[in-house]
Every structure is written in C-alpha cells, then in structure tokens.
Short mmCIF file of C-alpha atoms in Angstrom, two decimals:
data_model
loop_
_atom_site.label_atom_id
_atom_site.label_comp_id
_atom_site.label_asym_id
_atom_site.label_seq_id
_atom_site.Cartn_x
_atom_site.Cartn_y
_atom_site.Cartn_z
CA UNK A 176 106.96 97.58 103.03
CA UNK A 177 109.07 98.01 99.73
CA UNK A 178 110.49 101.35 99.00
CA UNK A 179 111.69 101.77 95.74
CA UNK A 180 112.65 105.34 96.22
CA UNK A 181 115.97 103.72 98.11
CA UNK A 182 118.76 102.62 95.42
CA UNK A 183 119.40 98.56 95.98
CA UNK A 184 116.01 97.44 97.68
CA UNK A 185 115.03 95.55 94.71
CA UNK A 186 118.08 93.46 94.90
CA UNK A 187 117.95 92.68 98.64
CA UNK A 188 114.10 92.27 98.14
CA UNK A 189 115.04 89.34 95.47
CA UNK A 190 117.65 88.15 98.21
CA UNK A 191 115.38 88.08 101.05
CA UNK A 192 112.66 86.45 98.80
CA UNK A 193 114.88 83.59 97.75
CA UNK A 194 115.87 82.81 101.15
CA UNK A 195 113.94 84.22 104.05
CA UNK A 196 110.40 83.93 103.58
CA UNK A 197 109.38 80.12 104.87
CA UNK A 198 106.89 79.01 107.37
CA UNK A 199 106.70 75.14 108.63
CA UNK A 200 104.41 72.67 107.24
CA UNK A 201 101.91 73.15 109.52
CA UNK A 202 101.55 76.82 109.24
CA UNK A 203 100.63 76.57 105.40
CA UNK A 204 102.79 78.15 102.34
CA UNK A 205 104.32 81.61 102.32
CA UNK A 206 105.18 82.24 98.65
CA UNK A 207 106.87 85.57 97.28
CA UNK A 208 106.72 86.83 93.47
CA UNK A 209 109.36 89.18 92.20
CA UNK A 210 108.90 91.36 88.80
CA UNK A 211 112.17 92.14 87.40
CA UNK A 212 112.59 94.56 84.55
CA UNK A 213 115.98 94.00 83.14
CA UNK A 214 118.83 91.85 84.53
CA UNK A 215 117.65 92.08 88.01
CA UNK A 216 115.82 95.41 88.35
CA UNK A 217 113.32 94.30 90.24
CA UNK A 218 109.97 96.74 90.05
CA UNK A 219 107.98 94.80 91.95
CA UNK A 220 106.86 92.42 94.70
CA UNK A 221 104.00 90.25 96.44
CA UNK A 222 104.49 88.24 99.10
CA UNK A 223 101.54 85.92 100.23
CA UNK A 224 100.69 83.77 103.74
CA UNK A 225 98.21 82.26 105.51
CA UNK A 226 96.84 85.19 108.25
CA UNK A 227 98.76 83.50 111.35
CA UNK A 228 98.25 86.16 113.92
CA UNK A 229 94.22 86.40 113.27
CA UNK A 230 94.06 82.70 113.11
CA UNK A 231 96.43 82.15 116.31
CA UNK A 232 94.12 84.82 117.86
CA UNK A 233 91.08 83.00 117.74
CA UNK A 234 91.11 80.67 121.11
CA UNK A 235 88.48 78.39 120.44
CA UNK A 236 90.32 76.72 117.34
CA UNK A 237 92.12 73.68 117.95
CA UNK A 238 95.40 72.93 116.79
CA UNK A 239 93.97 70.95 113.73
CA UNK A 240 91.37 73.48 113.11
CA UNK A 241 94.23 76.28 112.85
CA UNK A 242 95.74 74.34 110.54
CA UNK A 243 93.31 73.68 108.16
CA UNK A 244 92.25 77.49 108.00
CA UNK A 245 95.68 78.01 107.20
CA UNK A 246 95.78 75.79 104.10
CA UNK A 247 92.77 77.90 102.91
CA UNK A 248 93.25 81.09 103.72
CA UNK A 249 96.43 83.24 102.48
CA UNK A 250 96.83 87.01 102.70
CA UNK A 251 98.52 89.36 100.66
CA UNK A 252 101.17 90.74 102.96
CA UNK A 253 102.99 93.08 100.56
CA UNK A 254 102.31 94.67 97.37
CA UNK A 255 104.71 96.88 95.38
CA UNK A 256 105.15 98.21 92.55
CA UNK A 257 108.16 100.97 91.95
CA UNK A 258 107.07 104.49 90.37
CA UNK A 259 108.29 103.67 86.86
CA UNK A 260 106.61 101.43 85.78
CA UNK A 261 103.10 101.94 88.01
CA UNK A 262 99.86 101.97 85.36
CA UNK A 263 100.89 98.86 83.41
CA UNK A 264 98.71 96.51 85.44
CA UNK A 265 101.64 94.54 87.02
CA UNK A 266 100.62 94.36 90.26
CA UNK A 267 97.39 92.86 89.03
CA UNK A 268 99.51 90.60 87.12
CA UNK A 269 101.34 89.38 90.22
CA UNK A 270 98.19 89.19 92.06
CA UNK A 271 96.74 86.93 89.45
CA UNK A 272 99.87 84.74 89.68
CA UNK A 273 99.89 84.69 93.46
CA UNK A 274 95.65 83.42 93.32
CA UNK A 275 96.65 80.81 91.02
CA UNK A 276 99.30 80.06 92.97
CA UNK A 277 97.14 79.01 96.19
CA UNK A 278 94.11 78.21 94.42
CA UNK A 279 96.26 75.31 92.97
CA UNK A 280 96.98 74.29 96.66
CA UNK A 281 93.86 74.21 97.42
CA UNK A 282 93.24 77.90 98.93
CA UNK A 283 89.83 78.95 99.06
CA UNK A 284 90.38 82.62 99.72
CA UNK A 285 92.49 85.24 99.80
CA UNK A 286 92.27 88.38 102.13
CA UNK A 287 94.41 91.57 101.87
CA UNK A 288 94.59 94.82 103.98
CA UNK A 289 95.41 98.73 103.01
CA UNK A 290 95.36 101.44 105.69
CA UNK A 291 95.42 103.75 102.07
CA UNK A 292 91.81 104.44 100.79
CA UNK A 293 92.41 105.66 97.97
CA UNK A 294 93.67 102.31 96.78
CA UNK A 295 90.19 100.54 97.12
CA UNK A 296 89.01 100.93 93.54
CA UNK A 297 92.66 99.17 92.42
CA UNK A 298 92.09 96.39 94.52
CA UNK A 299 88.35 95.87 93.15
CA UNK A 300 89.98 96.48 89.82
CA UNK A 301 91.84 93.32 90.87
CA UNK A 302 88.76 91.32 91.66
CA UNK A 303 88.53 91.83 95.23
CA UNK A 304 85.31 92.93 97.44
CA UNK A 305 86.77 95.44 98.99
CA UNK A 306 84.82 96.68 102.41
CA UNK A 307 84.44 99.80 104.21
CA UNK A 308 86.96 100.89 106.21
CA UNK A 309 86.56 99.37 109.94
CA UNK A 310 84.13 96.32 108.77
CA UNK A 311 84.56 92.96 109.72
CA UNK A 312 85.16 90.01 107.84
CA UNK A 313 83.08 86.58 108.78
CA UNK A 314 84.39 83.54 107.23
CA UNK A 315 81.75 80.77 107.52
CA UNK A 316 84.05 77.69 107.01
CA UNK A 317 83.68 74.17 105.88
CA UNK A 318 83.98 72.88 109.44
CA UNK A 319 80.55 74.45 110.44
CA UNK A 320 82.73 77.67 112.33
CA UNK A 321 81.74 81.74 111.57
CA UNK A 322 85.19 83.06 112.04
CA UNK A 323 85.17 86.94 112.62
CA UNK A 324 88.24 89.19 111.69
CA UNK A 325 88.04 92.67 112.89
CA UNK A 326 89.48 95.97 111.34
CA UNK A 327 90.67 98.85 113.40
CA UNK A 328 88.55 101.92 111.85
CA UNK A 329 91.67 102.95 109.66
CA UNK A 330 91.78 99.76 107.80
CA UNK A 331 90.29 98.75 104.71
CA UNK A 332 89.97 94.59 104.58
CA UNK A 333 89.22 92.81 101.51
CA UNK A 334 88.44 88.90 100.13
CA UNK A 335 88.62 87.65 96.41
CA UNK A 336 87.63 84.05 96.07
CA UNK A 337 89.88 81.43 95.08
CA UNK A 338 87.24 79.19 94.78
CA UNK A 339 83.89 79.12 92.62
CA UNK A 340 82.00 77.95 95.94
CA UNK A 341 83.59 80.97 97.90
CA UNK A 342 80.64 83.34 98.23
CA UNK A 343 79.08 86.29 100.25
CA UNK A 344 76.07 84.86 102.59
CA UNK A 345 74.80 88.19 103.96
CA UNK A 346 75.41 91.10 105.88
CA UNK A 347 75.25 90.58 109.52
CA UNK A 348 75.30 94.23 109.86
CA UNK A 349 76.38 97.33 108.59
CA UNK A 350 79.86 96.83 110.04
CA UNK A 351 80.25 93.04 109.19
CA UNK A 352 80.29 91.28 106.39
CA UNK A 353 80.21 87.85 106.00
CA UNK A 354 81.59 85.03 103.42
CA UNK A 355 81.88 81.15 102.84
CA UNK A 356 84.22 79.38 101.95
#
C-alpha cells in the first residue's frame, strides 16, 4: 500500500517502480504507472500483474495452462492516489492507461480487490462490475476450463473486460458470479 501521508514515499515509490517490479516471461507482465505532479511529486500509483497466487492455487492447471491464464488475466495490485489531488479522476485515468496497457498484449480481463466498501461505486465509476462482498468470481476460459476465485466475506472482487468478447454468462448462484473470457 502507498501512504502519502509519509514525506518521500512518492520518490521511493518512482524508485521501486523503475526497478523492482518484474516477473519472468512465463509469469506474464507486471507493469507500474506513476502520476507525478511537478518535478517528481508523485500523487499517484497503479501497479498491475497477472493474479499468480490464485492461478498457482488452482492444481488441476498445467504448467502451460497457468501460463496462458497469466497472459490474460492481470490484476490491479495497488491503487493510490495522495489526498491533494483526490476528485480529479486520476486514478481512473491511470486505470484507463493500465487496461490499454494489457489489452494491447492481449489481456482479456482485468480483476481488482478492495477490503474498503465504500469504494465500490468508484470502481464501477471506472467501468468495473463490482460484486458483493464475499462472491466468487468464475472465469469460463478459452480452453473449455470454469476457473473459480473465492473472496473471504470482507472482500469486495471485481472484473472490467479488456476485451469486447469478455462477458457475464450467468449467475451460478447468489454467491458466484460467473464470466468469459
């Protein structure tokens, strides 16, 4: 998590982005998007990856299958945006960037979590379906799998398609939703 309350972090957030955030080949692209204000005042971040530890979870996936899930799938890890300059639609702005970003390599969706309700209608504002808290995510992929992702009853999950083809299919119940990609 960014705090911007601490004086610095948006310099060694710029720092770490530049040099720290890389995955291998395999893994897919992790890709980070500073905002700077003036001359390195940076008032916001997004960093973006495939979902590694749900998709290293599932056992039944082989080794080419878990790659090719994480070419398609990213989630937003991070979002921040410091205090002073909230309301001006940045972090939409970087969230924009970041889909265009991975829908240009060939992403299909993109998932993102908040433990913070109240921040459900920002993230629709942002074009994501954005689920109860505690409902699971089915993603019905190319390859003919239904891969589930569970939420703990504190989290919020959400998709937004990267993808015109990316789509809900139905409910499989009040606690699951499900979508293709």
């Amino acid at each position: 998590m960014v705090e911007f309350t601490q004086p610095g972090i948006g310099a060694e957030m710029a720092h770490a982005v530049a040099l720290r955030h890389r995955l291998e080949p395999a893994c897919g692209v992790r890709a980070s998007w500073v905002a700077e204000r003036r001359r390195g005042e940076v008032v916001g971040v997004l960093t973006a990856a495939p979902p590694l530890g749900w998709i290293g979870s599932i056992e039944m996936l082989s080794p080419e299958h878990r790659s090719y899930v994480a070419h398609h799938i990213v989630e937003v890890e991070a979002l921040s945006i410091a205090p002073q300059v909230r309301g001006r639609r940045l972090g939409h702005r970087l969230i924009e960037t970041a889909a265009a970003h991975y829908a240009g390599l060939g992403c299909r969706l993109m998932l993102g979590t908040t433990t913070v309700l109240s921040l459900a209608p920002y993230y629709r504002q942002a074009g994501f379906t954005v689920l109860e808290p505690g409902e699971v995510i089915s993603v019905a992929d190319p390859l003919g799998m239904v891969l589930h992702r569970p939420a703990d009853r504190r989290v919020v999950q959400m998709w937004k398609a990267l993808h015109a083809e990316v789509t809900v299919v139905g409910s499989q119940s009040r606690t699951a939703r499900r979508c293709s990609c």
